[in-house]
Amino acid sequence: MADGSADTSRLIVAVDKAGLSCTITILPGLPAQTPTEMEIRALLEEQRIAAAAIDEDAIAGLIGRARSDPDSEHAERVASGTPAEDGAHAGFRLCPELENRFAEIEHRRTAILEHGEPNGDAPAATGLDGEPIDFHDLSAFVIVRAGETLGTVTEPTSGADGVDVRGETIPAKRGRSLGVKTDYTTRIDRGRMIAAVPGRLVHAIDRVTIETTLTVSDDIDFATGNIDFPGSVLVHGAVKDGFRVRATGDVQVEGLVEAATIDSDADVSLTRGMAGRDVGELRVEGDLHAGYLDGVRGRIERDCIVANEIKACDLRVGRRVESPGCAFYGGALHAGLRIELGTLGSAGGVETLAAVGAGEEIDDLASKLEDLVATIFLQRDRASSELAALNAAIKKLNASQAERLTELQFEQIRADELAAKLGEAAADLLGVFDRNARPTLVVRRKLHGGARIRLRHVGLVIRETITGPVTFDLDEGGSPRCYLEGATEPSPIGQLAKLEDTGRGDPLELLRACAVHAVAPAAGGDTLCDDSAPPAAAA
Amino acid sequence: MKVMLIDDSKTMRNIQRSVLKQIGIEQVEEACDGQDALSKVGAFSPDLILVDWNMPNMDGLTFIKTFRKQDRTTPLIMVTTEAEKSRVIEAIKAGVNNYVVKPFTPDLLSQRINETMSKCAA
């Protein structure tokens, strides 16, 4: 090789595997034979390195270093590519409030484990804020409403492609779709995950869902707190003293319900039963099924079916008590239409009352109607007297008297209309009673002496124990009847029971009276003013 | 149909309103005197006006005279205790279409309203 000409054999070109970096190495040699920029560029072109990727400054620097120190080897990255930027994966993040609730629940669970026995006294622990925790009120479940925002969802992005040193595209990988599984219980709206149904929020690593039935695998106690759920609740364990289960759907408790409160807008099923110790409460909008009830008070709007025993309870049932195998003793059991029991009362004569026919409710309603009708007629009578006086002086009325006369006439008309409407209401109510069965009490096995029965307004105290089946009801006139087993004719009631003064008349009679009074024609004599043609009309 | 009631007595307006309701008229505007009525009548543009005679601020007769200068067609019924023939004639001259003397019955008032509306429609 001649002096002054470059020795290109001293150049080594290397491109990395990813194609993102091109490095040139100049091997040692004579200073005069150091490769020039042109030679290096030609070499890069030969290697198909894209012009846009070449770093001119890096080449100049490399040549400079080789010239000043020809005895050493010099290497430099002379071209760079752009790496691809992969897309971001889709993500879900709970909203902070719900995150806090989950954190509180976890904190509470730890507190329970560290500080107390779930079945014993309330554990003395503090919350995340340092305040003492009331474990009754703190639910162990995150309950959400339909429409509530659960969190934010980010969509996957496609990323940005890269370019290697030869100008070839390096494709970017698109981000993965949401890794969290969802279902019909949630929906996504403009980047937000929304609860589509009310219920318990379940947030696991791989799924978000809302359970519309709350299933509690163990007891309702300090570990779970009170339950207030917008759906049905199934408790595999017990409901401990002082706790409350409230649900808009059915409630089913497989274990024992202690002195607790069960409140449902639908049906309630207490598989074992309830030992309320005189403070346990039931509020059931639908039917109640129970193994037994002891020391419970409450209201069941529809039917009550108890398998074994009702003891020391005060219960009001809207329709029927259908419990032919059940013994009832101690306390009071009221039902709107019918009560059927196995035994009623006890050999020891514990105070027991079975009342059928919603007597007090009808009484109250009838007396309210009667009071209203009386008030209306009183006002009407007062208006009539004043009206009569004004009518007597019709020719000499001054302006204010004339206006008063007009007012009174209207008051009278309005009073009659109101009374007629009340009468219609009373008649409708009577119709409802006519369409429903007469109040009936059936005792299948034994009706103990001393037990008290009330059929609407009629009170009876059983004289001696009667072996069942025995049926009590009211005849059309409202008098009590009793049918012993197999009898087609009623037995003389006086021999079986003594009448008890309930202090009430037959409420249906009151209603009938209201209906009759209310539709009675207005009393005569209070003639309205003369409505003959006024002077203008004559003119 | 829209009706304006002008009377200083709230009770009397209530009575008239209930009569109107019975004959199926629910769109009602109330005014407590002639001045109040003049301020409301333009916006409400009633199909019928019931007006009392004796009221504070502006009496019914003054209202009728003022109103008739701008509106000669909307029917007006005077509902008043003024029963003397001379007063009735004065009101008719001012522009009322019918006249009801207090005390009146619901039937009488509704009859007068129907009568007036039929005549005006003819």
XYZ file of C-alpha atoms in Angstrom:
661
model
C 0.000 0.000 0.000
C 1.464 3.400 -0.990
C 2.209 6.093 1.657
C -0.515 8.636 2.075
C -3.285 6.347 0.975
C -5.689 4.946 3.549
C -5.543 1.389 4.698
C -9.195 0.274 4.818
C -8.186 -3.162 6.023
C -7.677 -1.531 9.400
C -11.483 -0.950 9.663
C -13.903 -3.385 11.302
C -17.656 -2.753 11.128
C -19.980 -4.434 13.601
C -23.762 -4.179 13.860
C -25.408 -5.535 17.021
C -28.056 -8.240 16.913
C -30.959 -5.869 17.474
C -29.719 -3.677 14.658
C -29.729 -0.663 16.925
C -26.019 0.042 17.040
C -23.211 0.100 14.476
C -19.654 0.280 15.780
C -16.450 0.906 13.791
C -13.089 -0.173 15.092
C -9.792 1.238 13.670
C -6.912 -1.110 14.181
C -3.348 0.212 14.895
C -1.223 1.318 11.855
C 0.728 4.226 10.374
C -0.692 7.684 11.064
C -0.608 8.556 7.367
C -2.738 5.563 6.598
C -5.524 6.418 8.997
C -8.889 5.906 7.201
C -10.657 9.076 6.152
C -14.243 10.074 6.764
C -15.058 9.348 3.140
C -13.637 5.861 3.431
C -15.605 5.199 6.606
C -18.813 6.485 5.040
C -18.233 4.312 1.970
C -17.779 1.332 4.246
C -21.002 2.130 6.124
C -22.842 2.486 2.825
C -21.504 -0.849 1.778
C -22.967 -2.270 4.984
C -26.354 -0.570 4.091
C -26.273 1.643 7.152
C -28.938 4.341 6.750
C -27.600 7.857 6.396
C -30.131 9.105 8.951
C -28.674 6.752 11.559
C -25.051 7.879 11.097
C -23.458 10.098 13.732
C -21.016 12.398 11.885
C -19.473 13.725 15.067
C -18.765 10.228 16.292
C -16.919 9.427 13.007
C -14.868 12.628 13.200
C -13.982 11.922 16.817
C -12.943 8.363 15.971
C -10.662 9.518 13.125
C -9.120 12.183 15.311
C -8.324 9.684 18.075
C -6.807 7.188 15.530
C -4.598 9.894 14.050
C -3.293 11.105 17.367
C -2.690 7.603 18.698
C -2.121 5.325 15.672
C -0.586 2.558 17.738
C -3.794 1.810 19.609
C -7.100 0.341 18.590
C -10.051 2.753 18.623
C -13.729 1.894 18.520
C -16.813 4.138 18.330
C -20.571 3.738 17.837
C -21.068 5.609 14.596
C -24.730 4.818 13.896
C -27.746 4.253 16.177
C -31.280 2.989 15.579
C -34.430 3.852 17.557
C -35.865 1.032 19.666
C -39.596 0.240 19.466
C -41.766 1.430 22.386
C -44.230 -1.296 23.262
C -47.857 -0.290 24.115
C -49.053 -0.112 27.728
C -51.360 -2.830 28.994
C -54.959 -2.062 29.973
C -55.429 -1.569 33.699
C -58.073 -1.241 36.449
C -57.658 0.789 39.575
C -60.198 0.878 42.390
C -61.383 4.317 43.373
C -59.659 5.539 46.548
C -62.785 5.323 48.707
C -63.279 1.651 47.910
C -59.574 0.994 48.308
C -59.834 2.490 51.801
C -62.816 0.323 52.585
C -60.950 -2.801 51.592
C -57.991 -1.608 53.659
C -60.244 -1.016 56.677
C -61.734 -4.466 56.333
C -58.279 -6.012 56.220
C -57.228 -3.924 59.208
C -60.330 -5.002 61.071
C -59.720 -8.653 60.253
C -56.233 -8.336 61.692
C -57.571 -6.510 64.744
C -60.077 -9.295 65.367
C -57.349 -11.888 65.151
C -55.040 -9.941 67.431
C -57.399 -8.406 69.957
C -60.472 -10.473 70.435
C -62.644 -13.444 70.075
C -65.312 -12.950 67.443
C -67.871 -14.694 69.596
C -66.965 -12.950 72.807
C -67.038 -9.317 73.829
C -66.297 -6.620 71.300
C -62.562 -6.473 70.654
C -60.904 -3.271 71.860
C -59.142 -2.077 68.769
C -58.655 1.156 66.892
C -59.267 1.882 63.244
C -56.913 3.261 60.653
C -57.760 6.729 61.925
C -56.905 5.763 65.484
C -60.534 5.963 66.684
C -62.020 2.971 68.523
C -63.786 0.549 66.174
C -67.447 -0.307 66.716
C -67.439 -3.796 65.331
C -71.219 -3.939 65.202
C -71.480 -1.134 62.684
C -68.425 -1.977 60.620
C -69.316 -4.350 57.869
C -66.760 -6.835 56.681
C -68.078 -6.482 53.162
C -67.812 -3.734 50.625
C -71.360 -3.082 49.508
C -71.957 -0.959 46.430
C -75.006 0.640 44.898
C -76.034 0.254 41.261
C -74.487 3.133 39.341
C -71.649 3.627 41.820
C -68.211 4.172 40.302
C -65.885 1.330 41.205
C -62.692 2.565 39.639
C -60.937 3.662 36.489
C -60.082 1.524 33.498
C -57.207 2.429 31.147
C -57.263 1.115 27.568
C -54.231 -0.672 26.068
C -52.002 1.509 23.833
C -50.382 0.455 20.559
C -46.914 1.938 21.315
C -44.432 3.366 18.737
C -42.442 1.432 16.110
C -38.661 1.722 16.102
C -36.066 1.861 13.261
C -32.765 -0.101 13.109
C -29.476 1.305 11.802
C -30.333 0.055 8.298
C -33.615 1.955 8.279
C -35.768 -1.136 8.799
C -38.887 -0.800 10.978
C -38.847 -2.543 14.360
C -42.540 -3.173 15.124
C -43.848 -2.250 18.604
C -45.998 -4.731 20.609
C -49.551 -3.573 21.420
C -50.540 -3.542 25.142
C -52.709 -6.382 26.342
C -56.440 -5.933 26.910
C -57.880 -5.805 30.459
C -56.474 -8.697 32.418
C -59.273 -8.399 34.982
C -62.366 -10.433 34.126
C -65.719 -8.664 34.410
C -69.313 -9.789 33.914
C -72.872 -8.433 33.673
C -72.645 -6.939 37.143
C -70.359 -4.157 35.954
C -70.126 -1.928 32.917
C -67.476 0.366 31.575
C -68.408 3.900 30.693
C -65.872 6.447 29.482
C -62.962 4.937 31.323
C -64.884 4.251 34.522
C -66.060 0.894 35.783
C -69.607 1.273 37.101
C -71.648 -1.112 39.235
C -74.562 -2.365 37.103
C -76.256 -4.032 40.071
C -76.204 -3.431 43.807
C -74.401 -5.944 45.960
C -71.108 -7.037 47.423
C -68.018 -5.939 45.524
C -65.479 -8.683 44.982
C -62.101 -7.428 43.806
C -59.530 -10.129 43.189
C -56.300 -9.934 41.197
C -57.946 -11.316 38.110
C -61.601 -10.323 38.428
C -64.071 -7.673 39.524
C -67.648 -8.709 40.147
C -70.644 -7.871 42.295
C -72.443 -10.613 44.170
C -76.171 -10.001 44.345
C -76.599 -12.613 47.052
C -74.406 -12.166 50.064
C -73.220 -15.519 51.297
C -71.650 -15.532 54.735
C -69.898 -18.806 55.295
C -69.653 -18.437 59.051
C -71.445 -16.501 61.805
C -72.652 -12.938 61.846
C -70.538 -11.610 64.682
C -67.713 -9.181 65.339
C -65.871 -10.573 62.357
C -68.617 -9.578 59.942
C -70.394 -6.715 61.710
C -74.016 -5.927 61.034
C -75.298 -6.718 57.574
C -77.233 -4.203 55.515
C -77.487 -5.675 52.053
C -79.335 -4.627 48.876
C -80.255 -8.181 47.909
C -80.609 -11.605 49.470
C -78.464 -12.871 52.321
C -77.516 -16.449 53.099
C -75.813 -17.108 56.419
C -74.389 -20.573 56.847
C -73.592 -19.906 60.486
C -75.457 -18.192 63.324
C -76.442 -14.591 64.018
C -74.936 -13.661 67.344
C -76.340 -11.507 70.144
C -76.844 -7.867 69.338
C -76.183 -8.129 65.607
C -78.542 -7.111 62.829
C -79.170 -8.548 59.391
C -81.065 -6.228 57.094
C -81.767 -7.172 53.468
C -83.964 -5.983 50.646
C -84.225 -9.596 49.475
C -84.670 -12.920 51.252
C -82.755 -13.780 54.388
C -81.813 -17.351 55.158
C -79.955 -18.291 58.329
C -78.924 -21.876 58.757
C -77.542 -21.555 62.268
C -79.232 -20.219 65.390
C -80.351 -16.617 65.525
C -79.730 -15.282 69.016
C -80.945 -12.010 70.539
C -80.461 -10.305 67.201
C -82.553 -8.437 64.635
C -83.610 -9.846 61.288
C -85.176 -7.354 58.911
C -86.164 -8.350 55.379
C -88.228 -6.826 52.589
C -88.957 -10.361 51.362
C -89.068 -13.838 52.938
C -87.101 -15.043 55.936
C -86.080 -18.597 56.633
C -84.511 -19.480 59.979
C -83.602 -23.120 59.526
C -82.765 -23.769 63.155
C -84.754 -21.012 64.763
C -84.387 -17.958 66.918
C -83.678 -17.653 70.630
C -84.359 -13.958 71.074
C -84.301 -13.826 74.875
C -87.126 -11.251 74.775
C -85.097 -8.738 72.768
C -84.729 -10.545 69.455
C -86.692 -8.825 66.701
C -88.142 -9.875 63.384
C -89.502 -7.693 60.604
C -90.542 -9.673 57.586
C -92.340 -8.237 54.571
C -93.023 -11.697 53.148
C -93.345 -15.128 54.755
C -91.447 -16.466 57.743
C -90.291 -20.078 58.000
C -88.600 -21.087 61.237
C -87.674 -24.171 63.206
C -88.693 -22.496 66.452
C -89.108 -19.051 67.972
C -88.341 -18.247 71.577
C -88.533 -14.812 73.163
C -89.003 -13.030 69.865
C -91.127 -10.047 69.015
C -91.925 -8.757 65.596
C -94.120 -8.459 62.597
C -94.575 -10.772 59.628
C -96.613 -9.252 56.826
C -97.668 -12.495 55.139
C -97.641 -16.046 56.505
C -95.782 -17.540 59.448
C -94.792 -21.207 59.358
C -93.028 -22.572 62.430
C -92.178 -26.256 62.676
C -91.777 -26.905 66.377
C -92.427 -24.237 68.962
C -93.387 -20.628 69.516
C -92.605 -19.699 73.079
C -92.814 -16.414 74.971
C -93.165 -14.418 71.779
C -95.136 -11.344 70.770
C -95.785 -11.677 67.060
C -98.134 -9.999 64.610
C -98.779 -11.880 61.410
C -100.543 -10.178 58.515
C -102.263 -13.251 57.120
C -101.945 -16.782 58.464
C -100.038 -18.785 61.017
C -99.840 -22.220 59.412
C -98.033 -24.306 61.974
C -100.043 -27.487 62.628
C -97.161 -29.248 64.343
C -96.158 -26.296 66.497
C -96.727 -25.753 70.210
C -97.422 -22.168 71.171
C -97.298 -21.095 74.790
C -96.450 -17.871 76.534
C -96.930 -14.486 74.905
C -99.258 -13.312 72.189
C -99.752 -14.329 68.602
C -101.901 -12.116 66.385
C -102.886 -13.079 62.847
C -105.111 -11.343 60.342
C -106.975 -14.323 58.928
C -106.202 -17.696 60.482
C -104.098 -19.477 63.059
C -103.445 -23.198 62.955
C -101.343 -24.745 65.714
C -100.518 -28.143 67.180
C -101.035 -27.133 70.799
C -102.042 -23.860 72.371
C -101.272 -22.900 75.958
C -99.548 -25.014 78.574
C -100.444 -27.313 81.405
C -98.929 -24.791 83.802
C -101.328 -22.140 82.574
C -98.715 -19.692 81.298
C -100.394 -16.570 79.914
C -101.011 -17.279 76.229
C -103.114 -15.348 73.728
C -103.932 -16.326 70.174
C -105.821 -13.530 68.406
C -107.242 -13.758 64.899
C -108.937 -11.116 62.839
C -106.793 -7.992 63.087
C -109.305 -6.728 65.633
C -107.316 -3.809 66.954
C -106.356 -2.604 63.519
C -109.907 -2.639 62.238
C -111.083 -1.089 65.499
C -108.627 1.748 65.094
C -109.555 2.250 61.478
C -113.271 2.113 62.161
C -113.060 4.518 65.069
C -110.955 6.915 62.981
C -113.587 6.799 60.260
C -116.333 7.309 62.794
C -114.512 10.293 64.319
C -113.998 11.834 60.903
C -117.622 11.430 59.929
C -118.722 12.890 63.272
C -116.383 15.881 62.843
C -117.615 16.508 59.343
C -121.255 16.355 60.367
C -120.598 18.607 63.355
C -119.037 21.215 61.096
C -121.819 20.769 58.630
C -124.448 21.268 61.343
C -122.727 24.431 62.573
C -122.613 25.751 59.026
C -126.288 24.834 58.611
C -127.334 26.868 61.645
C -125.441 29.917 60.442
C -126.763 29.339 56.963
C -130.344 29.162 58.198
C -129.905 32.469 60.031
C -128.463 34.185 56.968
C -131.099 32.737 54.675
C -133.787 34.063 56.998
C -132.436 37.538 56.366
C -131.581 37.021 52.715
C -133.196 40.285 51.587
C -131.254 42.387 54.084
C -127.770 40.938 53.786
C -124.819 43.274 53.678
C -121.833 42.527 51.450
C -119.841 40.517 53.991
C -122.913 38.503 54.982
C -123.574 37.711 51.329
C -120.005 36.483 50.931
C -120.255 34.467 54.142
C -123.461 32.878 52.853
C -121.650 31.780 49.716
C -118.812 30.340 51.775
C -121.186 28.410 54.008
C -122.979 26.890 51.067
C -119.686 25.652 49.734
C -118.622 24.305 53.134
C -121.869 22.394 53.340
C -121.410 20.893 49.895
C -117.795 19.990 50.620
C -118.755 18.372 53.937
C -121.372 16.224 52.221
C -118.876 15.203 49.551
C -116.248 14.285 52.151
C -118.737 12.300 54.202
C -119.822 10.427 51.087
C -116.199 9.620 50.235
C -115.572 8.316 53.734
C -118.713 6.227 53.436
C -117.397 4.751 50.199
C -114.086 3.981 51.896
C -115.897 2.231 54.753
C -117.978 0.249 52.262
C -114.838 -0.757 50.353
C -113.226 -1.881 53.573
C -116.272 -3.946 54.463
C -116.079 -5.510 51.028
C -112.480 -6.513 51.695
C -113.548 -8.272 54.881
C -116.472 -9.957 53.166
C -114.161 -11.344 50.503
C -111.773 -12.767 53.065
C -112.332 -15.798 55.218
C -113.797 -15.363 58.677
C -111.209 -15.361 61.447
C -110.468 -18.979 62.292
C -108.377 -20.702 64.922
C -107.572 -24.400 64.606
C -105.755 -26.393 67.279
C -104.766 -29.861 66.100
C -103.708 -31.661 69.261
C -104.385 -29.919 72.539
C -105.900 -26.647 73.645
C -104.932 -26.063 77.260
C -107.242 -24.669 79.877
C -106.509 -21.024 80.659
C -105.380 -20.221 77.130
C -106.958 -17.065 75.779
C -108.427 -16.760 72.320
C -109.573 -13.654 70.538
C -111.621 -13.814 67.379
C -111.776 -10.237 66.107
C -113.569 -8.482 69.023
C -114.675 -11.616 70.902
C -112.488 -12.770 73.774
C -112.609 -16.342 75.143
C -110.796 -18.071 77.992
C -110.674 -21.853 77.692
C -112.185 -23.526 80.764
C -110.738 -27.041 80.617
C -108.148 -28.577 78.334
C -109.700 -29.689 75.039
C -108.283 -32.472 72.914
C -108.095 -31.460 69.268
C -108.726 -31.009 66.546
C -110.865 -28.081 67.559
C -111.879 -25.105 65.439
C -113.098 -21.691 66.565
C -114.599 -19.085 64.277
C -117.272 -16.375 64.110
C -120.677 -16.762 62.540
C -122.120 -14.127 60.220
C -123.507 -12.209 63.158
C -120.080 -12.025 64.771
C -120.783 -14.640 67.514
C -118.133 -17.231 68.366
C -118.534 -20.899 67.419
C -116.542 -23.987 68.302
C -116.409 -27.257 66.372
C -114.907 -30.315 68.027
C -113.425 -33.151 66.014
C -115.853 -34.645 63.496
C -118.774 -32.472 64.612
C -120.986 -30.861 62.007
C -122.780 -28.726 64.550
C -121.002 -26.258 66.824
C -120.580 -27.183 70.477
C -122.111 -24.939 73.141
C -119.412 -22.350 73.475
C -120.252 -21.511 77.068
C -119.300 -25.003 78.241
C -115.871 -24.833 76.618
C -114.885 -21.260 77.229
C -115.963 -18.223 79.125
C -116.417 -14.962 77.319
C -113.859 -12.301 78.117
C -114.655 -8.631 77.970
C -112.317 -7.125 75.411
C -113.848 -3.685 75.790
C -114.533 -3.593 72.076
C -117.565 -3.879 69.867
C -117.541 -5.618 66.540
C -115.394 -3.329 64.380
C -117.321 -4.434 61.320
C -120.472 -3.032 62.908
C -118.655 0.279 63.346
C -117.644 0.218 59.700
C -121.196 -0.556 58.626
C -122.411 2.351 60.728
C -119.874 4.651 59.106
C -120.905 3.528 55.665
C -124.584 4.130 56.402
C -124.091 7.506 58.105
C -121.729 8.776 55.534
C -124.008 8.223 52.588
C -127.097 9.500 54.425
C -128.725 12.424 52.596
C -128.005 15.895 53.862
C -130.430 17.116 56.506
C -133.234 19.199 55.042
C -134.247 22.704 56.010
C -130.931 24.370 55.265
C -131.953 25.470 51.828
C -129.333 27.132 49.777
C -129.766 30.714 48.788
C -132.078 31.679 46.034
C -130.297 31.143 42.741
C -132.952 32.644 40.565
C -131.749 34.798 37.739
C -129.849 37.881 38.871
C -130.869 41.342 37.741
C -128.375 41.317 34.897
C -129.842 38.202 33.417
C -133.287 39.742 33.636
C -131.942 42.822 31.968
C -109.512 27.426 28.773
C -107.773 30.042 30.936
C -109.666 32.011 33.554
C -108.558 34.940 35.679
C -110.157 35.404 39.122
C -110.062 38.894 40.616
C -111.292 39.127 44.196
C -109.718 40.469 47.387
C -111.087 37.489 49.349
C -108.875 34.415 49.129
C -111.802 32.249 50.264
C -113.978 33.572 47.485
C -111.227 32.904 44.937
C -110.920 29.358 46.295
C -114.650 28.853 45.944
C -114.615 30.101 42.374
C -111.570 27.968 41.624
C -113.351 24.850 42.898
C -116.384 25.628 40.710
C -114.082 26.038 37.713
C -112.385 22.745 38.547
C -115.749 21.018 38.590
C -116.438 22.189 35.061
C -112.988 21.090 33.926
C -111.070 24.363 34.013
C -107.659 23.990 35.637
C -105.713 26.922 34.179
C -106.513 29.706 36.589
C -104.672 32.890 37.497
C -105.620 34.867 40.594
C -105.380 38.579 41.350
C -106.271 40.318 44.607
C -107.414 43.645 43.118
C -107.763 45.549 39.838
C -104.196 46.801 39.859
C -102.787 43.332 40.469
C -105.015 42.017 37.676
C -103.799 44.628 35.183
C -100.220 43.624 35.885
C -100.970 39.953 35.210
C -103.619 39.953 32.507
C -101.246 40.664 29.596
C -98.965 37.748 30.296
C -101.759 35.329 31.161
C -104.177 36.371 28.359
C -107.257 34.710 29.830
C -110.292 33.468 27.917
C -112.609 34.624 30.704
C -112.359 36.987 33.664
C -114.409 36.834 36.886
C -114.151 40.125 38.751
C -115.404 41.371 42.112
C -116.634 44.964 42.423
C -115.437 46.166 45.798
C -111.720 45.733 46.223
C -108.860 47.866 47.656
C -106.364 49.734 45.419
C -108.426 49.431 42.257
C -112.070 48.355 42.271
C -113.620 46.026 39.740
C -115.422 48.722 37.775
C -112.226 50.734 37.251
C -110.439 47.574 36.207
C -113.146 46.795 33.632
C -113.040 50.303 32.170
C -109.240 50.212 31.915
C -109.151 46.674 30.558
C -111.814 47.338 27.930
C -109.690 50.120 26.452
C -107.163 47.500 25.404
C -109.363 44.405 25.027
C -112.980 44.553 23.864
C -113.565 40.855 23.354
C -112.453 38.790 26.384
C -115.646 37.918 28.312
C -116.004 39.438 31.785
C -118.366 38.313 34.548
C -118.922 40.580 37.519
C -119.292 38.519 40.732
C -120.394 40.899 43.445
C -122.691 41.730 46.314
C -123.794 44.869 44.457
C -127.311 43.819 43.510
C -128.980 47.171 42.784
C -130.250 47.531 39.256
C -128.420 50.826 38.736
C -125.117 49.205 39.656
C -125.767 46.304 37.302
C -126.472 48.698 34.461
C -123.327 50.675 35.302
C -121.276 47.498 35.082
C -122.831 46.443 31.809
C -122.120 49.877 30.363
C -118.508 49.516 31.465
C -118.283 46.292 29.490
C -119.202 43.209 31.577
C -120.850 40.346 29.720
C -122.659 38.786 32.690
C -123.399 39.414 36.322
C -123.552 37.104 39.369
C -124.839 38.382 42.681
C -123.339 37.047 45.920
C -124.399 34.815 47.585
C -124.356 32.385 44.723
C -124.383 28.610 44.452
C -121.854 26.506 42.555
C -124.550 25.627 40.054
C -125.446 29.239 39.443
C -121.849 30.290 38.887
C -121.099 27.427 36.516
C -124.362 28.162 34.663
C -123.360 31.823 34.209
C -119.896 30.837 33.005
C -121.310 28.397 30.440
C -123.912 30.917 29.341
C -121.315 33.629 28.879
C -118.895 31.447 26.976
C -121.644 30.176 24.654
C -122.815 33.713 23.874
C -119.309 34.948 23.203
C -118.516 31.977 20.987
C -121.658 32.520 18.880
